[in-house]
GROMACS .gro file of C-alpha atoms in nm:
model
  444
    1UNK     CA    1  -3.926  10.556  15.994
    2UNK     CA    2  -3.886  10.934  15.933
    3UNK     CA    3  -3.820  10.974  16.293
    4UNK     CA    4  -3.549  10.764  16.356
    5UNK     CA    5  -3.394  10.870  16.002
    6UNK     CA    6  -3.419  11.226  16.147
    7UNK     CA    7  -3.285  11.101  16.486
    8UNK     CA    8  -2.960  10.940  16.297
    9UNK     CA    9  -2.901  11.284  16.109
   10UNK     CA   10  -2.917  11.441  16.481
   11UNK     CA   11  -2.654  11.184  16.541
   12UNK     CA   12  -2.511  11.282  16.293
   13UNK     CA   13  -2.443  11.660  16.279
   14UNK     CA   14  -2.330  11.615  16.642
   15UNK     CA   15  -2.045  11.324  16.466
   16UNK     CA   16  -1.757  11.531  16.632
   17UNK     CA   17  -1.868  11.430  16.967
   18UNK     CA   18  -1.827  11.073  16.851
   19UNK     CA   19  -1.486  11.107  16.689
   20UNK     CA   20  -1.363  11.270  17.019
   21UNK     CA   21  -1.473  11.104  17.302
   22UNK     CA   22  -1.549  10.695  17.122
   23UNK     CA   23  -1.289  10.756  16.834
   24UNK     CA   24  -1.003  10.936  17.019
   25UNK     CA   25  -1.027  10.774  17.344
   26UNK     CA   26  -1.072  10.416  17.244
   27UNK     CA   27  -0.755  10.462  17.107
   28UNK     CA   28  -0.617  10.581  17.386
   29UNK     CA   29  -0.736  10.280  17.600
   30UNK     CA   30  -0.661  10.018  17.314
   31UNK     CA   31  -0.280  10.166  17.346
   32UNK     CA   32  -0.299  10.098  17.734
   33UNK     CA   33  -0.434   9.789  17.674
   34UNK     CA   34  -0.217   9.656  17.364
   35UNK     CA   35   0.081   9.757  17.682
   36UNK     CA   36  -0.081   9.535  17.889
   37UNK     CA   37  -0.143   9.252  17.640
   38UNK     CA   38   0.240   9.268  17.546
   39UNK     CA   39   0.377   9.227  17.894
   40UNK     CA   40   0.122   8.950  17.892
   41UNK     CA   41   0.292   8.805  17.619
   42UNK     CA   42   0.608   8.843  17.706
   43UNK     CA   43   0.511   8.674  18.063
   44UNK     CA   44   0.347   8.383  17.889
   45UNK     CA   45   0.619   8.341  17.646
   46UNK     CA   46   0.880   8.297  17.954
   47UNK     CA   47   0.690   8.066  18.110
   48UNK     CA   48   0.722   7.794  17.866
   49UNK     CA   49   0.975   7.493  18.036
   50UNK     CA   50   1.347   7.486  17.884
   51UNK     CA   51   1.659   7.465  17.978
   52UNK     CA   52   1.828   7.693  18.239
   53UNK     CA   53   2.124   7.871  18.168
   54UNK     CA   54   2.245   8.083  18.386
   55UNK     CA   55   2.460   8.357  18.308
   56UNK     CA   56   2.843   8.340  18.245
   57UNK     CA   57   3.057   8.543  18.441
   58UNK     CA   58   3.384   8.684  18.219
   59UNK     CA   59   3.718   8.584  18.405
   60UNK     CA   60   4.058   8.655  18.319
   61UNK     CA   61   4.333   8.411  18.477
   62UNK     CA   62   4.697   8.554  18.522
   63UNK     CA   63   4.932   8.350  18.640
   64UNK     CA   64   5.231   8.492  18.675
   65UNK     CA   65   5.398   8.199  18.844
   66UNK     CA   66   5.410   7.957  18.494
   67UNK     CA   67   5.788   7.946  18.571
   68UNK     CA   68   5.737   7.687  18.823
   69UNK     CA   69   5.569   7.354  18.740
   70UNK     CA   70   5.354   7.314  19.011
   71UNK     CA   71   5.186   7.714  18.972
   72UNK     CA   72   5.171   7.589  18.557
   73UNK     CA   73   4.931   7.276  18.639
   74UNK     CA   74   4.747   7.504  18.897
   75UNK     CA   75   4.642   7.778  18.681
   76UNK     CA   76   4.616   7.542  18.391
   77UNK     CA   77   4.362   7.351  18.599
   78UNK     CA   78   4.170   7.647  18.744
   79UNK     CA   79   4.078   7.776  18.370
   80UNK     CA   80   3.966   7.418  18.289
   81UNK     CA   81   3.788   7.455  18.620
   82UNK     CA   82   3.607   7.789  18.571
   83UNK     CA   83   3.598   7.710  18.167
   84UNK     CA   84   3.307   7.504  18.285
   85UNK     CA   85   3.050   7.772  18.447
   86UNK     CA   86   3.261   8.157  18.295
   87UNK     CA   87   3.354   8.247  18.015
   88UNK     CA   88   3.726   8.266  18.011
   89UNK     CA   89   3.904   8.626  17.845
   90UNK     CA   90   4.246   8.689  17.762
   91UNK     CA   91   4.375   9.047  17.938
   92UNK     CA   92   4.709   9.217  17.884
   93UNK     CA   93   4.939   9.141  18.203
   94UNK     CA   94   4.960   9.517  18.206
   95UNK     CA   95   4.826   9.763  18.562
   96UNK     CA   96   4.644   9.965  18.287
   97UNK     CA   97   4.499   9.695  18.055
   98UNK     CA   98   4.361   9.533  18.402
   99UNK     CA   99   4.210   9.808  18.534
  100UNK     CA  100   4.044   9.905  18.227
  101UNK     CA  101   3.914   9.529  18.201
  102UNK     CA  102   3.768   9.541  18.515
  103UNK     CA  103   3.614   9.883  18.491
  104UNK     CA  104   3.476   9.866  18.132
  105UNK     CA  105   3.285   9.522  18.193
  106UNK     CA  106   3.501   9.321  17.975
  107UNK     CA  107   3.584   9.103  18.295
  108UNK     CA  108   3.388   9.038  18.558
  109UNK     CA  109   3.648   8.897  18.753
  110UNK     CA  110   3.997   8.923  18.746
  111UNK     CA  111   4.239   8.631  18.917
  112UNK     CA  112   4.601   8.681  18.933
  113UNK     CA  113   4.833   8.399  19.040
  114UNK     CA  114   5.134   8.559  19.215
  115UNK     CA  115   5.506   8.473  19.120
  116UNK     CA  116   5.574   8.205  19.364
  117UNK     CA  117   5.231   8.071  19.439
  118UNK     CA  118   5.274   7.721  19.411
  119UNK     CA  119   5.588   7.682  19.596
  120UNK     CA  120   5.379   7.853  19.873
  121UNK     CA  121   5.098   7.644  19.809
  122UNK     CA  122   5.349   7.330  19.814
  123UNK     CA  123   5.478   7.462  20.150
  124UNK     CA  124   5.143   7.473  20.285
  125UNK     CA  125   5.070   7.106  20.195
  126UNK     CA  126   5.340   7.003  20.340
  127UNK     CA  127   5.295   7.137  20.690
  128UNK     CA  128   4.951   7.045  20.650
  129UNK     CA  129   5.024   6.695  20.581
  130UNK     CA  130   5.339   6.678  20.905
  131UNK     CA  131   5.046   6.836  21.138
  132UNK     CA  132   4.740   6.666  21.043
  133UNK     CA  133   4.831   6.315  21.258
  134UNK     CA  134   4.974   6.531  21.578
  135UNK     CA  135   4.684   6.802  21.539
  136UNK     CA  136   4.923   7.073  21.544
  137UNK     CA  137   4.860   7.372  21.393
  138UNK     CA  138   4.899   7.425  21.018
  139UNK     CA  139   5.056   7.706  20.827
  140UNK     CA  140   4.696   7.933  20.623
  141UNK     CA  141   4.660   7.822  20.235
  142UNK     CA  142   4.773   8.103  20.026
  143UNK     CA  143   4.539   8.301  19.879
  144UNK     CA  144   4.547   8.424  19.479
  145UNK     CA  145   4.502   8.804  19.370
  146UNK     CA  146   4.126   8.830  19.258
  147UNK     CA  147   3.932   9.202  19.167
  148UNK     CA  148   3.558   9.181  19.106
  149UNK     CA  149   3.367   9.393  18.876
  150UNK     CA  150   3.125   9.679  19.051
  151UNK     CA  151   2.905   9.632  18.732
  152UNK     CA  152   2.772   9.276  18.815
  153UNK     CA  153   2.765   9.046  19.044
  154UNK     CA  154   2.827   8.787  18.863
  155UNK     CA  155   3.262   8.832  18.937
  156UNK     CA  156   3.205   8.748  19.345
  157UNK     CA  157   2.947   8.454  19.216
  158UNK     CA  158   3.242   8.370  19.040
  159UNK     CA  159   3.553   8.402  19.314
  160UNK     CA  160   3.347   8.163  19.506
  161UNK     CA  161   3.393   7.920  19.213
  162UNK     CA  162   3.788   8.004  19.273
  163UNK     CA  163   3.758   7.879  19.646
  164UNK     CA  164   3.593   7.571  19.560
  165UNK     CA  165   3.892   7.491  19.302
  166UNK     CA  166   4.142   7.542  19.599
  167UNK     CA  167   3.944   7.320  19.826
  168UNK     CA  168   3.896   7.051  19.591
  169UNK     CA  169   4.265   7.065  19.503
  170UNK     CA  170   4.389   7.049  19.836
  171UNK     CA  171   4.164   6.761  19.965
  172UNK     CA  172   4.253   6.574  19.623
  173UNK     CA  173   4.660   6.607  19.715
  174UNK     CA  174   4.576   6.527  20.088
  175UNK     CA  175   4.366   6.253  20.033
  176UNK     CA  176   4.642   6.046  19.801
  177UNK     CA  177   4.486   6.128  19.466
  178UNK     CA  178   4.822   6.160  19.302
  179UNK     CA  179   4.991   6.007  19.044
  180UNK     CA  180   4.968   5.565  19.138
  181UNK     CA  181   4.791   5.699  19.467
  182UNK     CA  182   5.169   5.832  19.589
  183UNK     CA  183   5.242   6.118  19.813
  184UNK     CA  184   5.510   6.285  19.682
  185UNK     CA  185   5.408   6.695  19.669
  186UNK     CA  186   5.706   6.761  19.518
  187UNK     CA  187   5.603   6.583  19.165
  188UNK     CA  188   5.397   6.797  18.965
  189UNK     CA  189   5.249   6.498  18.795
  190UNK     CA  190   5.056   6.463  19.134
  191UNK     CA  191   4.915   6.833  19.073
  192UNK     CA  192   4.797   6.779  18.746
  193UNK     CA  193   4.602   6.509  18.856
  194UNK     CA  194   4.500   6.667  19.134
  195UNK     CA  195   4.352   6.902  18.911
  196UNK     CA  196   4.240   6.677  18.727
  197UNK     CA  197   4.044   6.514  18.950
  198UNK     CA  198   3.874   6.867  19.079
  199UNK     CA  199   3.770   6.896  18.732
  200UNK     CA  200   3.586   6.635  18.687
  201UNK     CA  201   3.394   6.618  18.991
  202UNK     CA  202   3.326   6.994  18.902
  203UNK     CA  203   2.931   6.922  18.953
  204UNK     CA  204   2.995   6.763  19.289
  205UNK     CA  205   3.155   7.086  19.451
  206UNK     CA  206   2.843   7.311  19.333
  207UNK     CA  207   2.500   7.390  19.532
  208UNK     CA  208   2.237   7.193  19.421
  209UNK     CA  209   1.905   7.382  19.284
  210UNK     CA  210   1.577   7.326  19.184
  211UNK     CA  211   1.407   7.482  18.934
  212UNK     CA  212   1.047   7.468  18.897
  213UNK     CA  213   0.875   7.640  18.563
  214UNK     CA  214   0.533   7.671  18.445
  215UNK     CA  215   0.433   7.503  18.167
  216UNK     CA  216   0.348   7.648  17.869
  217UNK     CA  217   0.040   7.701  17.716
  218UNK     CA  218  -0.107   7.819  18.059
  219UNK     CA  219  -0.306   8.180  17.928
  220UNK     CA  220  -0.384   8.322  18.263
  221UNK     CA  221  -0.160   8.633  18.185
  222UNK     CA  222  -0.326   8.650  17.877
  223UNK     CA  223  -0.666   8.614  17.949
  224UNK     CA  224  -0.581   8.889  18.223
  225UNK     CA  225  -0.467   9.078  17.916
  226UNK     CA  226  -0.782   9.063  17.770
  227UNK     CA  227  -1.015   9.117  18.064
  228UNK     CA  228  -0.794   9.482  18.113
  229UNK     CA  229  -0.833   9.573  17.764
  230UNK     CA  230  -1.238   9.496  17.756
  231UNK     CA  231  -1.279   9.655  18.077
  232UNK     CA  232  -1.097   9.957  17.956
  233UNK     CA  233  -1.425  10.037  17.697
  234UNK     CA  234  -1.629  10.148  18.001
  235UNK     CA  235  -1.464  10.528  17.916
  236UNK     CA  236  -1.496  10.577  17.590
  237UNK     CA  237  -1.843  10.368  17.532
  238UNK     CA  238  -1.978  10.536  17.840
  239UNK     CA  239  -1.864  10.904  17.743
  240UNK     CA  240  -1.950  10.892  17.396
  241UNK     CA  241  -2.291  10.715  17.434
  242UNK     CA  242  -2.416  10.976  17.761
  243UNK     CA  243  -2.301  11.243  17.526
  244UNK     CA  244  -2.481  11.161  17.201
  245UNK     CA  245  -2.779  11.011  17.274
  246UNK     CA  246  -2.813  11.289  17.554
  247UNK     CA  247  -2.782  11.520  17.228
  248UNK     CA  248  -2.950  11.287  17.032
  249UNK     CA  249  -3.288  11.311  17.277
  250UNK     CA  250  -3.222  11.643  17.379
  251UNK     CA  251  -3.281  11.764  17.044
  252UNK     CA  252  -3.655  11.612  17.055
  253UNK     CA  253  -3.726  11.696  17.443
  254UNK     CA  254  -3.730  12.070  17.360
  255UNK     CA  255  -4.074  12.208  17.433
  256UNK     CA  256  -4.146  12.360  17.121
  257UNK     CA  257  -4.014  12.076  16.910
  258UNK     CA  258  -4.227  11.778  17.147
  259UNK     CA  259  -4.558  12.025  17.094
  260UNK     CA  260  -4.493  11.999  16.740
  261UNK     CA  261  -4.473  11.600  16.758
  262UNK     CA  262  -4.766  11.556  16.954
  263UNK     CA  263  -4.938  11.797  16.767
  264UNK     CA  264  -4.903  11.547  16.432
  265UNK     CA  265  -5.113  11.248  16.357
  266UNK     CA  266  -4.799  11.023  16.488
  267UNK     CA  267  -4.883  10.805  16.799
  268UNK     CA  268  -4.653  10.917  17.083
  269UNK     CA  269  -4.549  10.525  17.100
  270UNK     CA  270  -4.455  10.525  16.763
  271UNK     CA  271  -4.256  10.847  16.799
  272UNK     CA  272  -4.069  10.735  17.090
  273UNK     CA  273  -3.975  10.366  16.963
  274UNK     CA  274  -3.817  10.532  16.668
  275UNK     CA  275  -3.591  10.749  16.870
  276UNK     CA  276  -3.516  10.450  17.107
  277UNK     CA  277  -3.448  10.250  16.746
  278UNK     CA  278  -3.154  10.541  16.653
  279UNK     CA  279  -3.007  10.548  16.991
  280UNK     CA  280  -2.979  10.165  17.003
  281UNK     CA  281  -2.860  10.154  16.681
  282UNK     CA  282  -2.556  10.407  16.831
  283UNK     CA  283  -2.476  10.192  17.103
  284UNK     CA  284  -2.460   9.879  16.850
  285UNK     CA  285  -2.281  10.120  16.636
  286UNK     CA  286  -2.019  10.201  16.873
  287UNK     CA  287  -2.026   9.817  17.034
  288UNK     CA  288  -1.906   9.676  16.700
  289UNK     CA  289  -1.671   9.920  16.653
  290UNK     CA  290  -1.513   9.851  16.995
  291UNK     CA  291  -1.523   9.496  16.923
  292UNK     CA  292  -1.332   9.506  16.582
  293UNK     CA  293  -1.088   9.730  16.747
  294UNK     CA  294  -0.996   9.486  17.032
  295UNK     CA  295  -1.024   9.209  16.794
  296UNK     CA  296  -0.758   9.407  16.595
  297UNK     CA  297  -0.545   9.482  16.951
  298UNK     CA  298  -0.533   9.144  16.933
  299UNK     CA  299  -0.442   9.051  16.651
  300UNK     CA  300  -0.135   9.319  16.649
  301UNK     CA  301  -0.045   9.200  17.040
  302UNK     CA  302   0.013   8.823  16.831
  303UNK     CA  303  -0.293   8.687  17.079
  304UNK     CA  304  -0.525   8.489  16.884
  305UNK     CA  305  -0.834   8.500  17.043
  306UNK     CA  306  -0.950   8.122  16.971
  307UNK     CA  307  -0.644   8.038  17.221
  308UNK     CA  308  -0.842   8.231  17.511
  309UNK     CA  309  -1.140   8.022  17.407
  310UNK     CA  310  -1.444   8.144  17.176
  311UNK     CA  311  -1.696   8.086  17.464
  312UNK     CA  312  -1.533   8.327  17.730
  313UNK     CA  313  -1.456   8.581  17.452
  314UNK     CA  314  -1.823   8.574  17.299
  315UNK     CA  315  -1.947   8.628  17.698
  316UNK     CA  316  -1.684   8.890  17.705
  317UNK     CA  317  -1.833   9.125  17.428
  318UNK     CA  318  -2.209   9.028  17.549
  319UNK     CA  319  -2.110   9.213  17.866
  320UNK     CA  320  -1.976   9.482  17.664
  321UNK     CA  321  -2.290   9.535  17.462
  322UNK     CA  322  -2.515   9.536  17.807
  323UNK     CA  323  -2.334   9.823  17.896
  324UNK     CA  324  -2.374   9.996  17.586
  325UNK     CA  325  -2.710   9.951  17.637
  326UNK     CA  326  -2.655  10.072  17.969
  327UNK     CA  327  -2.442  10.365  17.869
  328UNK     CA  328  -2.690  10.481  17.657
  329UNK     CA  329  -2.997  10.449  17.865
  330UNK     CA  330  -2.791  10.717  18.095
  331UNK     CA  331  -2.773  10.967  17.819
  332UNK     CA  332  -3.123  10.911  17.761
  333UNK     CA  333  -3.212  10.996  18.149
  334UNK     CA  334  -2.974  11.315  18.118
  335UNK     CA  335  -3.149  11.431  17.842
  336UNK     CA  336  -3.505  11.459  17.993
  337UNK     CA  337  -3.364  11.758  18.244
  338UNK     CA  338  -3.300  11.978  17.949
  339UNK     CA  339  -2.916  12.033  17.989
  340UNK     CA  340  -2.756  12.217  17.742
  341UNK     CA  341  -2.512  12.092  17.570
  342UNK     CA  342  -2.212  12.209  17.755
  343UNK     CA  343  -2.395  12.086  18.058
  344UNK     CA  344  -2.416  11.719  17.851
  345UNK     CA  345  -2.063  11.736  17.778
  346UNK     CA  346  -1.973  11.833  18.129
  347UNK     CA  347  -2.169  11.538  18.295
  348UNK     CA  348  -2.070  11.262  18.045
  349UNK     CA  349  -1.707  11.339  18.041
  350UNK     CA  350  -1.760  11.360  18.476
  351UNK     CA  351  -1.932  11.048  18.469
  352UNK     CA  352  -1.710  10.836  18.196
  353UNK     CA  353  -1.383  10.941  18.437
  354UNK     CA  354  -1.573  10.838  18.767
  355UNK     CA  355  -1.679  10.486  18.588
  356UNK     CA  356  -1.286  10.419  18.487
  357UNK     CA  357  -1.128  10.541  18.806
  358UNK     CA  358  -1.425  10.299  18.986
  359UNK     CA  359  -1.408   9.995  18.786
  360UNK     CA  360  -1.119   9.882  18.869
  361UNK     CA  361  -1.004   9.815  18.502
  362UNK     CA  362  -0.778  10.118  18.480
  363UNK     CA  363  -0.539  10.008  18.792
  364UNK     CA  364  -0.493   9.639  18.719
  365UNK     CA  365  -0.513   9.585  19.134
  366UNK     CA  366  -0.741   9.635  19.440
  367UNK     CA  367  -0.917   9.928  19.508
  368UNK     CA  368  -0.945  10.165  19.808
  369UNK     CA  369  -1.310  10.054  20.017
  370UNK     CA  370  -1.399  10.438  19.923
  371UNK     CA  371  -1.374  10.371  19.557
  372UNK     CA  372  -1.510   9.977  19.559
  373UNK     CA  373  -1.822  10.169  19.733
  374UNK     CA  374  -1.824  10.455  19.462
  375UNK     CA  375  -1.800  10.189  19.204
  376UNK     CA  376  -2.051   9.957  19.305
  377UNK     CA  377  -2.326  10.282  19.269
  378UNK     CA  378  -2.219  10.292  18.856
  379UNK     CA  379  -2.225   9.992  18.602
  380UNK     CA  380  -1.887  10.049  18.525
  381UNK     CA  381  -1.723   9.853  18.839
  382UNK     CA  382  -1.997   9.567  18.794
  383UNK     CA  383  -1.946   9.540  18.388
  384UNK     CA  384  -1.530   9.509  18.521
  385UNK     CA  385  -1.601   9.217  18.790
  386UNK     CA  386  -1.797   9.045  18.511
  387UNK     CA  387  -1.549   9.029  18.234
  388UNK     CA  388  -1.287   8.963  18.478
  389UNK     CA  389  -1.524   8.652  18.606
  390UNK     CA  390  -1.571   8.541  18.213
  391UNK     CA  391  -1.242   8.523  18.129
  392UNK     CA  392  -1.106   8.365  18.458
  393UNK     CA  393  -1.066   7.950  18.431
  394UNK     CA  394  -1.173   7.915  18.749
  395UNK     CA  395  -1.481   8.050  18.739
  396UNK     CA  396  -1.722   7.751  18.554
  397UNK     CA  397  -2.025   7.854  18.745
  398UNK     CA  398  -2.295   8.123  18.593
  399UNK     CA  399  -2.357   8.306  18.937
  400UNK     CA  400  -1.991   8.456  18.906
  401UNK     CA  401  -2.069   8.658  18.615
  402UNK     CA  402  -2.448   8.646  18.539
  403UNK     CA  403  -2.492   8.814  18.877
  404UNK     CA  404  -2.269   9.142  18.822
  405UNK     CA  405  -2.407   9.108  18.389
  406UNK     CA  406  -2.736   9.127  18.555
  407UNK     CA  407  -2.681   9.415  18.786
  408UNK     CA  408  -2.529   9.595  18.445
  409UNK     CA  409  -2.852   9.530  18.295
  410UNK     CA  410  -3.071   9.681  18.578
  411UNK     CA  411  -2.869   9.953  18.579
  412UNK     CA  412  -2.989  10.041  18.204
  413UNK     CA  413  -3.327   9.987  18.304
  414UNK     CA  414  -3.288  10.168  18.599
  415UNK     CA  415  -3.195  10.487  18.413
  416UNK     CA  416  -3.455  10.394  18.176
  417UNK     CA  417  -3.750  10.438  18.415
  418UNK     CA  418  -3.597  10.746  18.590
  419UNK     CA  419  -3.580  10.897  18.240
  420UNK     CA  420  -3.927  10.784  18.124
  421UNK     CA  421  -4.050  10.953  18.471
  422UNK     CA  422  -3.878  11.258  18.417
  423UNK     CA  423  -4.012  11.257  18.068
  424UNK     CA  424  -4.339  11.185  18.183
  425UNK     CA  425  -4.371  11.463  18.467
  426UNK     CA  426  -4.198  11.744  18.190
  427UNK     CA  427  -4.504  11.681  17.949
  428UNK     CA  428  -4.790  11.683  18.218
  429UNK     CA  429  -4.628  12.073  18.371
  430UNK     CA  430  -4.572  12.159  18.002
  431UNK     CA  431  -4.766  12.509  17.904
  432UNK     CA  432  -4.900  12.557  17.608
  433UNK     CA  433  -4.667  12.854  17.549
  434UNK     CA  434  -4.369  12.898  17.323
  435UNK     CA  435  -4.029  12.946  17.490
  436UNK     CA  436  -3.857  13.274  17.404
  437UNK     CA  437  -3.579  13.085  17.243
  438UNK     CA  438  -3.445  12.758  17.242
  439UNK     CA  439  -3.067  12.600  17.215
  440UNK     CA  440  -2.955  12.631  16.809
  441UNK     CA  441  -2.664  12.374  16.893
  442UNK     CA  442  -2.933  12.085  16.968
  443UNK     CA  443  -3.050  12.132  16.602
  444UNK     CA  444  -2.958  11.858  16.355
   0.00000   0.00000   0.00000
């Protein structure tokens, strides 16, 4: 076990790759995905059924005709009126104190009965009631001083509500609904009941909607959450793994360092399993810390993971730690060209960017048919389409994510046998002959 001991001091000396590119950007994709996870939350939590309230415009009634009976009982009744869907504010009678009502949001809308009004009003009736058997034609309805608020739109939602009062009123007085069923306008005993009666069928005079609400307890936001935030390891895992276990073999694939190791009394099989045994032991390494730091995105985000069900979560981290695996089987086929280490750097951080931008788990939609192509040549977009089948309900069957898992896993084995090729053909052309020099920064 010297080997792999010397292989995890390697590992080791080059830690400041791992604190940059797993470290640093896993928190930089946990803080994406915690967003994510919120708005999933928050999305969830409003779907839950309850009652609907809808918002309350603010009105202010003036009526500056209370000196007459019958324009009392009709702004008394239009505040009982409105009292049932605004919220009713008292505003100075004043041109200053209105306008600064209206313009600073403290009412939404502003009605002003005019001196007068309901002897107008009473006129109107009147000729309204001599025409109506003849079919002549009737003197207009007066209309009352309103002023809506620019800042919502809730004052014109509102002055509709004003309308309906008017109608109701008028059709109440017309139709007999006085006081004993009587006709006489003048009393203003027959108003107030008329107003009355408006009030109370309130509900009838309004537009009838249905609302229809999702129930609660239905995760598919947050299980979306989640697929976005364990798709969003493919950068760092991918980045940091290529990098250091590039380094890692890269340190051993030197010529004068491999004719030293096949120069001892170590079998070659031996030698190689150890290394293997320290670069898996990174990627399980890096896997578990991933894990605990979802598990902990989580946690913060208020998610508990046994509500998006233990057996989609467990598959969910399986697929992770495939492409680990995978991840680190590319490092180990970049390191059997002999890069240098800025070359290693170069080509992992390359390669970590073109797996995000591919997978799809960075842009939460559809991607362009160029990219979907580009992705589908990488692990990174199949690792994606498999957590996203995992975690979807829908998906009971094993073909819609063992398929994809499995094309993560060739992948590793894939750059396994390129690397072991590579590795192969590099020994059988080596020479016998010392380098000049080798690369100090592959040194552990």
């Amino acid at each position: 076990m010297n080997t792999c001991k010397t292989a995890l001091r390697v590992i080791w000396a080059h830690k400041f790759y791992l604190l940059l590119y797993l470290v640093g950007m896993s928190l930089i994709m946990i803080v994406i995905g915690s967003t994510n996870m919120q708005a999933a939350v928050r999305a969830n939590a409003s779907s839950s059924v309850g009652r609907f309230e809808p918002a309350r415009a603010k009105v202010a009634v003036i009526n500056r005709d209370c000196g007459d009976q019958v324009g009392c009982e009709l702004g008394r009744g239009l505040e009982q009126y409105l009292g049932k869907s605004a919220q009713l504010v008292t505003v100075e009678d004043r041109p200053q104190a209105l306008q600064d009502a209206n313009v600073s949001g403290k009412s939404d809308l502003t009605i002003i009965i005019p001196a007068g009004y309901g002897q107008r009003f009473l006129e109107a009736l009147e000729d309204t009631a001599a025409q109506a058997p003849s079919g002549g034609k009737t003197l207009g309805f007066p209309k009352v001083e309103t002023a809506a608020s620019y800042n919502s739109s809730r004052g014109s939602l509102a002055q509709l509500q004003v309308d309906s009062y008017f109608d109701a009123l008028r059709f109440a007085v017309l139709a007999g609904r006085g006081q004993n069923g009587s006709m006489e306008l003048h009393s203003s005993a027959v108003f107030k009941d008329a107003a009355a009666y408006a009030v109370a069928h309130y509900a009838d005079n309004q537009p009838h909607v249905s609302i229809h609400a999702s129930p609660k307890g239905d995760n598919r936001a947050l299980s979306e959450g989640f697929a976005t935030t364990v798709g969003l390891a493919a950068f760092p895992l991918m980045t940091a793994l290529t990098v250091s276990v590039a380094t890692l073999f890269a340190a051993f694939s030197s010529p004068d360092r491999r004719r030293r190791l096949l120069a001892s009394p170590m079998r070659s099989s031996s030698l190689n399993g150890q290394e293997l045994t320290a670069a898996l032991i990174l990627a399980g390494i890096s896997w578990a810390y991933y894990v605990a730091l979802v598990a902990f995105s989580m946690a913060a985000s208020g998610v508990s993971l046994a509500s998006l069900g233990w057996g989609r979560v467990l598959l969910s981290f399986v697929a992770m730690l495939i492409f680990a695996v995978s991840a680190a089987s590319f490092g180990f086929m970049l390191a059997q060209f002999n890069p240098s280490s800025s070359l290693i750097n170069s080509v992992g951080v390359i390669f970590g960017l073109v797996v995000m931008f591919t997978s799809g788990s960075s842009t939460g939609g559809s991607l362009p048919p160029v990219m979907q192509t580009i992705g589908k040549l990488t692990p990174g977009w199949w690792y994606n389409t498999a957590v996203q089948s995992i975690v979807d309900a829908s998906a009971a069957d094993l073909a819609s994510w063992g398929l994809p898992l499995t094309v993560v896993a060739l992948f590793a084995l894939a750059y396994s046998c390129v690397g072991l090729m590579v590795s192969r053909l590099t020994r059988t052309r080596a020479t016998l002959v010392a380098p000049a020099g080798s690369d100090p920064s592959m040194i552990g």
